[in-house]
Coordinates of N, CA and C in Angstrom, one line a residue:
M196 N 12.2 59.8 50.5 CA 11.5 58.6 51.0 C 10.0 58.7 50.7
L197 N 9.4 59.9 50.9 CA 8.0 60.0 50.6 C 7.7 59.9 49.2
A198 N 8.7 60.4 48.4 CA 8.5 60.3 46.9 C 8.6 58.9 46.5
G199 N 9.5 58.1 47.1 CA 9.6 56.7 46.8 C 8.4 55.9 47.1
C200 N 7.7 56.2 48.2 CA 6.6 55.5 48.6 C 5.4 55.8 47.7
G201 N 5.3 57.0 47.2 CA 4.1 57.4 46.4 C 4.3 57.1 44.9
A202 N 5.4 56.6 44.5 CA 5.6 56.4 43.0 C 4.8 55.3 42.5
D203 N 4.3 55.3 41.3 CA 3.6 54.3 40.6 C 4.5 53.0 40.4
P204 N 3.9 51.8 40.6 CA 4.7 50.6 40.4 C 5.0 50.5 38.9
P205 N 6.2 49.9 38.6 CA 6.5 49.7 37.2 C 5.5 48.8 36.5
A206 N 5.2 49.1 35.2 CA 4.3 48.3 34.4 C 4.8 46.9 34.3
V207 N 3.8 45.9 34.3 CA 4.2 44.5 34.2 C 4.0 44.1 32.8
T208 N 5.0 43.6 32.2 CA 4.9 43.1 30.8 C 4.4 41.7 30.7
P209 N 3.3 41.4 29.9 CA 2.8 40.0 29.9 C 3.9 39.0 29.5
T210 N 3.9 37.9 30.0 CA 5.0 36.9 29.8 C 4.5 35.7 28.9
G211 N 3.3 35.7 28.5 CA 2.7 34.6 27.7 C 3.5 34.5 26.4
D212 N 3.7 33.3 25.9 CA 4.4 33.0 24.7 C 3.5 33.2 23.4
A213 N 2.2 33.0 23.5 CA 1.4 32.9 22.4 C 0.5 34.2 22.4
D214 N 0.1 34.6 21.2 CA -0.9 35.6 21.0 C -2.3 35.1 21.5
P215 N -3.1 36.0 21.9 CA -4.5 35.6 22.3 C -5.2 35.0 21.1
V216 N -6.0 33.9 21.4 CA -6.7 33.2 20.3 C -8.0 34.0 20.1
P217 N -8.3 34.3 18.8 CA -9.6 34.9 18.5 C -10.8 34.2 19.1
V218 N -11.7 34.9 19.7 CA -12.8 34.3 20.4 C -13.6 33.3 19.5
Q219 N -13.9 33.7 18.3 CA -14.6 32.9 17.4 C -13.9 31.6 17.1
V220 N -12.6 31.7 16.8 CA -11.8 30.5 16.5 C -11.7 29.5 17.7
D221 N -11.5 30.1 18.9 CA -11.5 29.3 20.1 C -12.8 28.6 20.4
A222 N -13.9 29.3 20.2 CA -15.2 28.7 20.3 C -15.5 27.6 19.3
A223 N -15.0 27.8 18.1 CA -15.2 26.7 17.1 C -14.4 25.5 17.5
R224 N -13.2 25.7 18.0 CA -12.4 24.5 18.5 C -13.1 23.8 19.6
D225 N -13.7 24.5 20.5 CA -14.5 23.9 21.6 C -15.7 23.1 21.0
E226 N -16.4 23.8 20.1 CA -17.6 23.1 19.5 C -17.2 21.9 18.8
L227 N -16.2 21.9 18.0 CA -15.8 20.7 17.2 C -15.3 19.6 18.1
A228 N -14.6 19.9 19.2 CA -14.2 18.9 20.1 C -15.4 18.3 20.8
G229 N -16.5 19.1 21.0 CA -17.7 18.5 21.6 C -18.4 17.6 20.7
V230 N -18.6 18.0 19.4 CA -19.4 17.1 18.5 C -18.5 15.9 18.1
A231 N -17.2 16.0 18.1 CA -16.4 14.9 17.8 C -16.5 13.9 18.9
A232 N -16.5 14.4 20.2 CA -16.7 13.5 21.3 C -18.1 12.8 21.2
A233 N -19.1 13.5 20.8 CA -20.4 12.9 20.6 C -20.3 11.8 19.5
A234 N -19.5 12.1 18.4 CA -19.4 11.1 17.3 C -18.7 9.9 17.8
Q235 N -17.8 10.0 18.8 CA -17.2 8.8 19.3 C -18.2 7.8 20.0
D236 N -19.2 8.4 20.5 CA -20.3 7.7 21.2 C -21.5 7.4 20.3
R237 N -21.4 7.8 19.1 CA -22.5 7.6 18.2 C -22.3 6.3 17.4
H238 N -23.2 5.4 17.6 CA -23.2 4.1 16.9 C -24.3 3.9 15.9
F239 N -24.0 3.5 14.7 CA -25.0 3.6 13.6 C -24.5 2.7 12.4
T240 N -25.4 2.6 11.5 CA -25.1 2.1 10.2 C -25.5 3.2 9.2
A241 N -24.7 3.4 8.2 CA -25.0 4.5 7.2 C -24.3 4.3 5.9
T242 N -24.8 5.0 4.9 CA -24.1 5.0 3.6 C -23.7 6.4 3.3
Y243 N -22.6 6.6 2.6 CA -22.1 7.9 2.3 C -21.7 7.9 0.8
A244 N -22.1 9.0 0.1 CA -21.7 9.2 -1.3 C -20.2 9.6 -1.2
F245 N -19.4 8.9 -1.9 CA -17.9 9.1 -1.9 C -17.4 9.5 -3.2
T246 N -16.8 10.7 -3.3 CA -16.2 11.1 -4.6 C -14.7 11.2 -4.3
P247 N -13.9 10.2 -4.8 CA -12.5 10.3 -4.5 C -11.9 11.5 -5.3
T248 N -10.8 12.0 -4.9 CA -10.1 13.1 -5.6 C -9.6 12.5 -6.9
G249 N -10.1 13.0 -8.0 CA -9.8 12.5 -9.4 C -10.3 11.1 -9.7
G250 N -11.3 10.7 -9.0 CA -11.9 9.3 -9.2 C -13.3 9.3 -9.5
T251 N -13.9 8.1 -9.6 CA -15.3 7.9 -9.9 C -16.1 7.8 -8.6
P252 N -17.3 8.5 -8.6 CA -18.1 8.5 -7.4 C -18.6 7.1 -7.1
R253 N -18.8 6.8 -5.9 CA -19.3 5.4 -5.4 C -19.9 5.6 -4.0
T254 N -20.4 4.5 -3.5 CA -21.1 4.6 -2.2 C -20.3 3.8 -1.2
V255 N -20.0 4.4 0.0 CA -19.2 3.7 1.1 C -20.2 3.4 2.2
A256 N -20.1 2.2 2.7 CA -21.0 1.8 3.8 C -20.2 1.8 5.1
V257 N -20.8 2.4 6.2 CA -20.1 2.6 7.4 C -20.9 1.9 8.5
T258 N -20.3 1.1 9.4 CA -20.9 0.5 10.5 C -20.1 0.8 11.8
S259 N -20.7 1.5 12.8 CA -20.1 1.7 14.0 C -21.0 1.0 15.1
A260 N -20.4 -0.1 15.6 CA -21.2 -1.0 16.4 C -21.2 -0.6 17.9
D261 N -22.2 -1.1 18.7 CA -22.3 -0.7 20.1 C -21.1 -1.1 20.9
D262 N -20.4 -2.2 20.5 CA -19.2 -2.6 21.3 C -18.0 -1.8 20.9
G263 N -18.0 -0.8 20.1 CA -16.9 -0.1 19.6 C -16.2 -0.6 18.4
S264 N -16.6 -1.8 17.9 CA -16.0 -2.3 16.7 C -16.6 -1.5 15.5
W265 N -15.9 -1.5 14.4 CA -16.3 -0.8 13.2 C -16.0 -1.5 11.9
R266 N -16.7 -1.1 10.9 CA -16.4 -1.6 9.5 C -16.7 -0.6 8.5
V267 N -15.9 -0.4 7.5 CA -16.1 0.5 6.4 C -15.8 -0.2 5.1
D268 N -16.8 -0.3 4.2 CA -16.7 -1.0 2.9 C -16.5 0.1 1.9
V269 N -15.4 -0.2 1.1 CA -15.0 0.8 0.0 C -15.0 0.1 -1.3
P270 N -16.0 0.4 -2.1 CA -16.0 -0.2 -3.5 C -14.9 0.3 -4.4
G271 N -14.4 -0.5 -5.3 CA -13.5 0.0 -6.3 C -12.3 0.6 -5.9
W272 N -11.7 0.2 -4.7 CA -10.5 0.9 -4.3 C -9.2 0.1 -4.7
A273 N -9.2 -1.2 -4.6 CA -8.0 -2.0 -4.9 C -7.8 -2.4 -6.3
H274 N -6.6 -2.7 -6.7 CA -6.3 -3.2 -8.0 C -6.8 -2.3 -9.1
D275 N -6.4 -1.1 -9.0 CA -6.8 0.0 -10.0 C -8.3 0.1 -10.2
G276 N -9.0 0.0 -9.0 CA -10.4 0.2 -9.1 C -11.3 -0.9 -9.4
T277 N -10.7 -2.1 -9.5 CA -11.5 -3.3 -9.9 C -11.9 -4.2 -8.8
V278 N -11.4 -3.9 -7.6 CA -11.6 -4.8 -6.4 C -12.2 -4.0 -5.2
D279 N -13.3 -4.5 -4.6 CA -13.9 -3.8 -3.5 C -13.2 -4.4 -2.2
V280 N -13.0 -3.5 -1.2 CA -12.4 -3.9 0.0 C -13.3 -3.5 1.2
S281 N -13.0 -4.1 2.3 CA -13.7 -3.7 3.6 C -12.6 -3.7 4.7
L282 N -12.6 -2.6 5.5 CA -11.7 -2.6 6.6 C -12.6 -2.7 7.9
A283 N -12.1 -3.4 8.8 CA -12.8 -3.6 10.1 C -11.9 -3.8 11.3
A284 N -12.4 -3.3 12.4 CA -11.6 -3.5 13.7 C -12.6 -4.1 14.7
T285 N -12.2 -5.2 15.2 CA -13.0 -5.9 16.2 C -12.1 -6.2 17.4
S286 N -12.6 -6.9 18.4 CA -11.8 -7.3 19.6 C -10.7 -8.3 19.2
D287 N -10.8 -8.9 18.0 CA -9.8 -9.8 17.5 C -8.7 -9.2 16.7
G288 N -8.9 -7.9 16.3 CA -7.9 -7.2 15.6 C -8.4 -6.4 14.5
L289 N -7.4 -5.9 13.7 CA -7.7 -5.1 12.5 C -7.6 -5.9 11.2
F290 N -8.6 -5.8 10.4 CA -8.7 -6.8 9.2 C -9.0 -6.0 7.9
Q291 N -8.4 -6.5 6.8 CA -8.9 -6.2 5.5 C -9.6 -7.3 4.9
C292 N -10.7 -7.1 4.3 CA -11.5 -8.1 3.6 C -11.6 -7.8 2.2
V293 N -11.5 -8.7 1.3 CA -11.7 -8.5 -0.1 C -13.0 -9.0 -0.5
L294 N -13.8 -8.2 -1.2 CA -15.2 -8.5 -1.4 C -15.4 -9.0 -2.9
P295 N -16.4 -9.8 -3.2 CA -16.7 -10.1 -4.6 C -16.9 -8.9 -5.3
S296 N -16.3 -8.7 -6.5 CA -16.4 -7.5 -7.2 C -16.0 -7.7 -8.7
A297 N -16.0 -6.7 -9.5 CA -15.7 -6.8 -10.9 C -14.4 -7.5 -11.2
G298 N -13.4 -7.3 -10.4 CA -12.1 -7.8 -10.6 C -11.8 -9.1 -9.8
R299 N -12.9 -9.6 -9.1 CA -12.6 -10.7 -8.2 C -13.9 -11.5 -8.0
A300 N -14.1 -12.7 -8.6 CA -15.3 -13.4 -8.5 C -15.4 -14.3 -7.3
E301 N -14.2 -14.5 -6.6 CA -14.2 -15.5 -5.4 C -15.0 -14.9 -4.2
P302 N -15.4 -15.8 -3.3 CA -16.1 -15.3 -2.1 C -15.3 -14.4 -1.3
A303 N -15.9 -13.6 -0.5 CA -15.2 -12.7 0.4 C -14.2 -13.4 1.3
S304 N -13.0 -12.8 1.5 CA -12.1 -13.4 2.4 C -11.3 -12.3 3.1
C305 N -10.8 -12.6 4.3 CA -10.2 -11.5 5.2 C -8.8 -11.9 5.6
V306 N -8.0 -10.9 5.9 CA -6.7 -11.1 6.5 C -6.5 -10.2 7.6
R307 N -5.8 -10.6 8.7 CA -5.6 -9.8 9.8 C -4.4 -8.9 9.6
L308 N -4.5 -7.6 9.8 CA -3.4 -6.7 9.6 C -2.7 -6.3 10.9
G309 N -3.3 -6.6 12.1 CA -2.7 -6.3 13.3 C -3.7 -6.2 14.4
D310 N -3.3 -5.5 15.5 CA -4.3 -5.3 16.6 C -5.3 -4.2 16.2
A311 N -6.4 -4.2 17.0 CA -7.5 -3.3 16.6 C -7.1 -1.8 16.5
D312 N -6.2 -1.4 17.4 CA -5.8 0.0 17.4 C -4.5 0.3 16.6
D313 N -4.1 -0.7 15.8 CA -2.9 -0.5 14.9 C -3.3 0.4 13.7
A314 N -2.3 1.1 13.2 CA -2.6 1.9 12.0 C -2.6 1.0 10.7
V315 N -3.5 1.3 9.8 CA -3.5 0.6 8.5 C -2.2 1.0 7.7
P316 N -1.5 0.0 7.3 CA -0.3 0.3 6.5 C -0.7 1.3 5.3
R317 N 0.2 2.2 5.0 CA -0.1 3.2 4.0 C -0.5 2.6 2.7
R318 N 0.1 1.6 2.2 CA -0.2 1.0 0.9 C -1.5 0.3 0.9
L319 N -2.1 0.1 2.0 CA -3.4 -0.6 2.1 C -4.5 0.3 2.6
D320 N -4.2 1.6 2.7 CA -5.1 2.5 3.4 C -5.9 3.3 2.4
P321 N -7.3 3.1 2.3 CA -8.1 3.9 1.5 C -8.5 5.2 2.1
R322 N -8.2 5.4 3.4 CA -8.3 6.7 4.1 C -9.7 7.1 4.5
V323 N -10.7 6.6 3.8 CA -12.1 7.1 4.1 C -12.6 6.6 5.4
Q324 N -11.9 5.6 6.1 CA -12.4 5.2 7.4 C -11.9 6.1 8.5
H325 N -10.9 6.9 8.2 CA -10.4 7.8 9.3 C -11.3 8.7 10.0
P326 N -12.2 9.4 9.2 CA -13.1 10.4 9.9 C -14.1 9.7 10.8
F327 N -14.2 8.4 10.7 CA -15.1 7.7 11.6 C -14.4 7.0 12.8
T328 N -13.1 7.0 12.7 CA -12.3 6.2 13.7 C -11.3 7.1 14.4
D329 N -10.0 7.0 14.0 CA -8.9 7.6 14.7 C -8.9 9.1 14.6
W330 N -9.4 9.7 13.5 CA -9.4 11.2 13.5 C -10.3 11.8 14.5
L331 N -11.3 11.1 15.0 CA -12.1 11.6 16.0 C -11.3 11.9 17.3
E332 N -10.4 11.0 17.6 CA -9.5 11.2 18.7 C -8.7 12.5 18.6
V333 N -8.2 12.8 17.4 CA -7.5 14.0 17.2 C -8.3 15.2 17.3
L334 N -9.6 15.2 16.8 CA -10.5 16.3 16.9 C -10.9 16.6 18.3
T335 N -10.9 15.6 19.2 CA -11.3 15.9 20.6 C -10.1 16.3 21.5
D336 N -8.9 16.2 20.9 CA -7.7 16.5 21.7 C -7.3 18.0 21.5
R337 N -7.5 18.7 22.6 CA -7.2 20.2 22.5 C -5.7 20.4 22.4
R338 N -4.9 19.4 22.6 CA -3.4 19.6 22.4 C -3.0 19.4 21.0
A339 N -3.9 18.8 20.2 CA -3.5 18.5 18.8 C -3.2 19.9 18.0
P340 N -2.2 19.9 17.2 CA -1.8 21.1 16.5 C -2.8 21.4 15.3
L341 N -4.0 21.9 15.7 CA -5.0 22.2 14.8 C -5.5 23.6 14.9
A342 N -5.9 24.2 13.8 CA -6.6 25.5 13.8 C -8.0 25.2 13.3
V343 N -9.0 25.7 14.0 CA -10.4 25.4 13.7 C -11.2 26.7 13.6
S344 N -12.0 26.8 12.5 CA -12.9 28.0 12.4 C -14.2 27.5 11.8
P345 N -15.3 28.3 12.0 CA -16.6 27.9 11.4 C -16.5 27.9 9.8
A346 N -17.2 27.1 9.2 CA -17.2 27.0 7.7 C -18.6 26.9 7.2
A347 N -18.9 27.3 6.0 CA -20.2 27.2 5.4 C -20.4 25.7 5.0
A348 N -21.6 25.3 5.2 CA -22.0 23.9 4.8 C -22.0 23.7 3.3
P349 N -21.4 22.6 2.8 CA -21.6 22.4 1.3 C -23.0 22.3 0.9
T350 N -23.3 22.5 -0.3 CA -24.7 22.4 -0.9 C -25.3 21.1 -0.5
G351 N -26.5 21.2 0.1 CA -27.3 20.0 0.4 C -26.9 19.4 1.7
V352 N -26.0 20.0 2.5 CA -25.6 19.4 3.7 C -26.2 20.2 4.9
T353 N -26.8 19.5 5.8 CA -27.3 20.2 7.0 C -26.5 19.7 8.2
G354 N -26.1 20.7 9.0 CA -25.2 20.4 10.2 C -24.2 21.5 10.3
R355 N -23.5 21.4 11.4 CA -22.4 22.4 11.6 C -21.1 22.0 11.0
C356 N -20.5 22.9 10.3 CA -19.3 22.6 9.6 C -18.1 23.4 10.1
Y357 N -16.9 22.8 10.1 CA -15.7 23.4 10.6 C -14.6 23.3 9.6
A358 N -13.8 24.3 9.4 CA -12.6 24.2 8.6 C -11.5 23.9 9.6
V359 N -10.8 22.8 9.2 CA -9.7 22.3 10.1 C -8.4 22.4 9.3
D360 N -7.4 23.1 9.9 CA -6.1 23.2 9.3 C -5.1 22.7 10.4
S361 N -3.9 22.4 9.9 CA -2.8 22.0 10.8 C -1.9 23.2 11.1
T362 N -1.5 23.3 12.4 CA -0.6 24.4 12.8 C 0.8 23.8 12.9
S363 N 1.1 22.6 12.5 CA 2.4 22.0 12.7 C 3.1 22.0 11.4
A364 N 4.4 22.2 11.4 CA 5.3 22.3 10.3 C 5.6 20.9 9.8
S365 N 5.3 19.9 10.6 CA 5.6 18.5 10.2 C 4.8 18.0 9.0
M366 N 5.5 17.2 8.2 CA 4.8 16.6 7.1 C 3.8 15.6 7.5
N367 N 3.9 15.0 8.7 CA 3.0 14.0 9.1 C 1.9 14.6 10.0
A368 N 0.9 15.3 9.3 CA -0.2 15.9 10.0 C -1.0 14.8 10.6
P369 N -1.7 15.1 11.8 CA -2.5 14.0 12.5 C -3.7 13.6 11.7
L370 N -4.2 14.5 10.8 CA -5.4 14.2 10.0 C -5.3 15.1 8.7
D371 N -6.2 14.8 7.8 CA -6.3 15.6 6.6 C -6.9 17.0 7.0
V372 N -6.3 18.0 6.5 CA -7.0 19.3 6.6 C -8.2 19.3 5.7
G373 N -9.2 20.1 6.0 CA -10.4 20.1 5.2 C -11.6 20.6 6.0
I374 N -12.8 20.2 5.5 CA -14.1 20.6 6.1 C -14.7 19.4 6.7
Y375 N -15.1 19.5 8.0 CA -15.8 18.5 8.7 C -17.1 18.9 9.2
C376 N -18.2 18.2 8.9 CA -19.6 18.6 9.3 C -20.2 17.5 10.1
Y377 N -20.9 17.9 11.1 CA -21.6 17.0 12.0 C -23.0 17.6 12.4
R378 N -23.9 16.6 12.7 CA -25.1 17.0 13.4 C -24.8 17.2 14.9
E379 N -25.7 17.8 15.7 CA -25.5 18.0 17.1 C -25.3 16.7 17.9
D380 N -25.9 15.6 17.4 CA -25.8 14.3 18.1 C -24.5 13.6 17.7
G381 N -23.7 14.2 16.9 CA -22.4 13.6 16.6 C -22.4 12.8 15.3
T382 N -23.5 12.8 14.6 CA -23.5 12.1 13.3 C -22.7 12.8 12.3
P383 N -21.6 12.2 11.7 CA -20.9 12.8 10.6 C -21.8 12.9 9.4
V384 N -21.9 14.1 8.8 CA -22.8 14.3 7.7 C -22.0 14.6 6.4
A385 N -20.8 15.1 6.6 CA -19.9 15.4 5.4 C -18.5 15.7 5.8
V386 N -17.6 15.3 4.9 CA -16.2 15.5 5.0 C -15.6 15.8 3.7
R387 N -14.8 16.9 3.6 CA -14.1 17.2 2.4 C -12.6 17.3 2.8
A388 N -11.8 16.4 2.3 CA -10.4 16.3 2.7 C -9.6 15.9 1.5
A389 N -8.3 15.6 1.7 CA -7.4 15.3 0.6 C -7.8 14.0 -0.2
F390 N -8.5 13.1 0.5 CA -8.9 11.8 -0.2 C -10.1 12.0 -1.0
G391 N -10.9 13.1 -0.9 CA -12.1 13.3 -1.6 C -13.2 13.8 -0.7
T392 N -14.4 13.6 -1.1 CA -15.6 14.0 -0.3 C -16.5 12.9 0.1
L393 N -17.0 13.0 1.3 CA -18.0 12.0 1.8 C -19.2 12.8 2.2
T394 N -20.4 12.3 1.8 CA -21.7 13.0 2.2 C -22.7 11.9 2.6
L395 N -23.3 12.1 3.7 CA -24.3 11.2 4.2 C -25.5 11.1 3.2
T396 N -25.9 9.9 2.9 CA -27.1 9.7 2.1 C -28.2 9.0 2.9
G397 N -29.3 9.7 3.0 CA -30.4 9.1 3.8 C -30.1 9.2 5.3
E398 N -31.0 8.5 6.0 CA -30.9 8.6 7.5 C -30.1 7.4 8.0
P399 N -29.2 7.5 9.0 CA -28.5 6.4 9.6 C -29.5 5.4 10.2
G400 N -29.1 4.1 10.2 CA -29.9 3.1 10.8 C -29.3 2.7 12.1
P401 N -30.0 1.8 12.9 CA -29.5 1.4 14.2 C -28.2 0.6 14.1
A402 N -27.4 0.6 15.1 CA -26.1 -0.1 15.2 C -26.3 -1.5 15.6
P403 N -25.5 -2.4 15.0 CA -25.5 -3.8 15.5 C -24.8 -3.9 16.9
A404 N -24.9 -5.0 17.5 CA -24.1 -5.2 18.8 C -22.6 -5.2 18.5
T405 N -22.2 -5.8 17.4 CA -20.9 -5.9 17.0 C -20.8 -6.1 15.5
V406 N -19.7 -5.8 14.8 CA -19.6 -5.9 13.4 C -19.2 -7.4 13.0
E407 N -19.7 -7.8 11.9 CA -19.3 -9.1 11.3 C -18.4 -8.9 10.2
L408 N -17.3 -9.7 10.2 CA -16.4 -9.6 9.0 C -17.1 -10.1 7.8
A409 N -16.6 -9.6 6.6 CA -17.3 -10.0 5.4 C -17.1 -11.4 5.0
G410 N -16.0 -12.1 5.5 CA -15.7 -13.4 5.1 C -14.8 -14.1 6.2
A411 N -14.4 -15.3 5.9 CA -13.5 -16.0 6.8 C -12.1 -15.5 6.7
V412 N -11.4 -15.6 7.9 CA -10.0 -15.0 8.0 C -9.1 -16.1 7.5
G413 N -8.2 -15.7 6.6 CA -7.2 -16.7 6.1 C -5.8 -16.1 6.2
Y414 N -4.9 -16.6 5.4 CA -3.5 -16.2 5.5 C -3.0 -15.7 4.2
S415 N -3.9 -15.2 3.3 CA -3.5 -14.7 2.0 C -2.9 -13.3 2.2
E416 N -2.3 -12.7 1.2 CA -1.7 -11.4 1.2 C -2.9 -10.4 1.1
P417 N -2.8 -9.2 1.8 CA -3.8 -8.2 1.6 C -3.6 -7.5 0.2
V418 N -4.6 -6.9 -0.3 CA -4.5 -6.3 -1.6 C -4.3 -4.8 -1.4
G419 N -3.6 -4.2 -2.4 CA -3.3 -2.8 -2.4 C -4.0 -2.1 -3.5
R420 N -3.7 -0.8 -3.6 CA -4.4 0.1 -4.6 C -4.0 -0.3 -6.0
D421 N -2.7 -0.6 -6.2 CA -2.3 -0.9 -7.6 C -2.5 -2.3 -8.0
A422 N -2.8 -2.5 -9.3 CA -3.0 -3.9 -9.8 C -1.6 -4.6 -9.7
P423 N -1.7 -6.0 -9.4 CA -0.4 -6.7 -9.4 C 0.2 -6.8 -10.8
E424 N 1.5 -7.0 -10.8 CA 2.2 -7.2 -12.0 C 1.8 -8.5 -12.7
P425 N 1.5 -8.5 -14.0 CA 1.1 -9.7 -14.6 C 2.2 -10.8 -14.5
T426 N 1.8 -12.0 -14.3 CA 2.8 -13.1 -14.2 C 3.2 -13.6 -15.6
T427 N 4.4 -14.0 -15.7 CA 4.9 -14.5 -17.0 C 5.2 -16.0 -16.9
S428 N 4.9 -16.8 -17.9 CA 5.1 -18.2 -17.8 C 6.5 -18.5 -18.3

C-alpha cells in the first residue's frame, strides 16, 4: 500500500495531432495576416509594372475605392494581347469592360458578369486583380491551408515579403503560391505568382469615393484571352 502511494504517476503522452509549428513560421503567418487585414482597409489608386509569365511587360492600374468597390485595368490581355480590359466590382455587380486598344477602336463598353462577390469565370480571368481583392481574405484566414515564411524582397522592392505555399493536396488552391510583399500600412508593393510579377511604380494616390466603370453597360458578350475564330462568308 505504501509503495503504491509513493510510486511516480505514469508519463502522459501528448495527444496533439500536429507537430509544433516553428516559431519563425508561425510568427510570419501572424504578420502576413496582419498586413493583409491592413490591405483590406487600404484604399488607393496606383499603377503596377506587370510582367506576365512568358509575356510582354505592361502597366496595370489599380483602384480601391473608399466604399469597397474596386477596378483593375489590364492592357493587352484579351484576344491574343490586342485588346485591353478592365474588371470592376461595384454595388451593382461584377463587370468586365473592354477598352479602346490596338485591336478595338470602338468606345469602351461593359458587360455584367454577376454579383460583386462572384468569381470571375476562368476563361475571362486575367488573375492580376486577385492580390488586391479575394486573395486578401485568404491571407487573413488562419484556417486557410497555407504555409508562410519570411522571404527576401525582390530587387528594388521595399517592404516585408512572405513566401506563401499551399499545404493542401487539392488542385484548387485558394490562391497562387509565391512571394507577397507589403508595406506596414497594408500597401501591396510586389507579388510574384503563377500569373507573373506585379511591382508598385511610384507612390499610390488618394482613393475615390467609388469606382467608375470605363463605359456604358450593355448586353454584348465578354471577351476572353483567345482571339475569336475568323468568320467565313
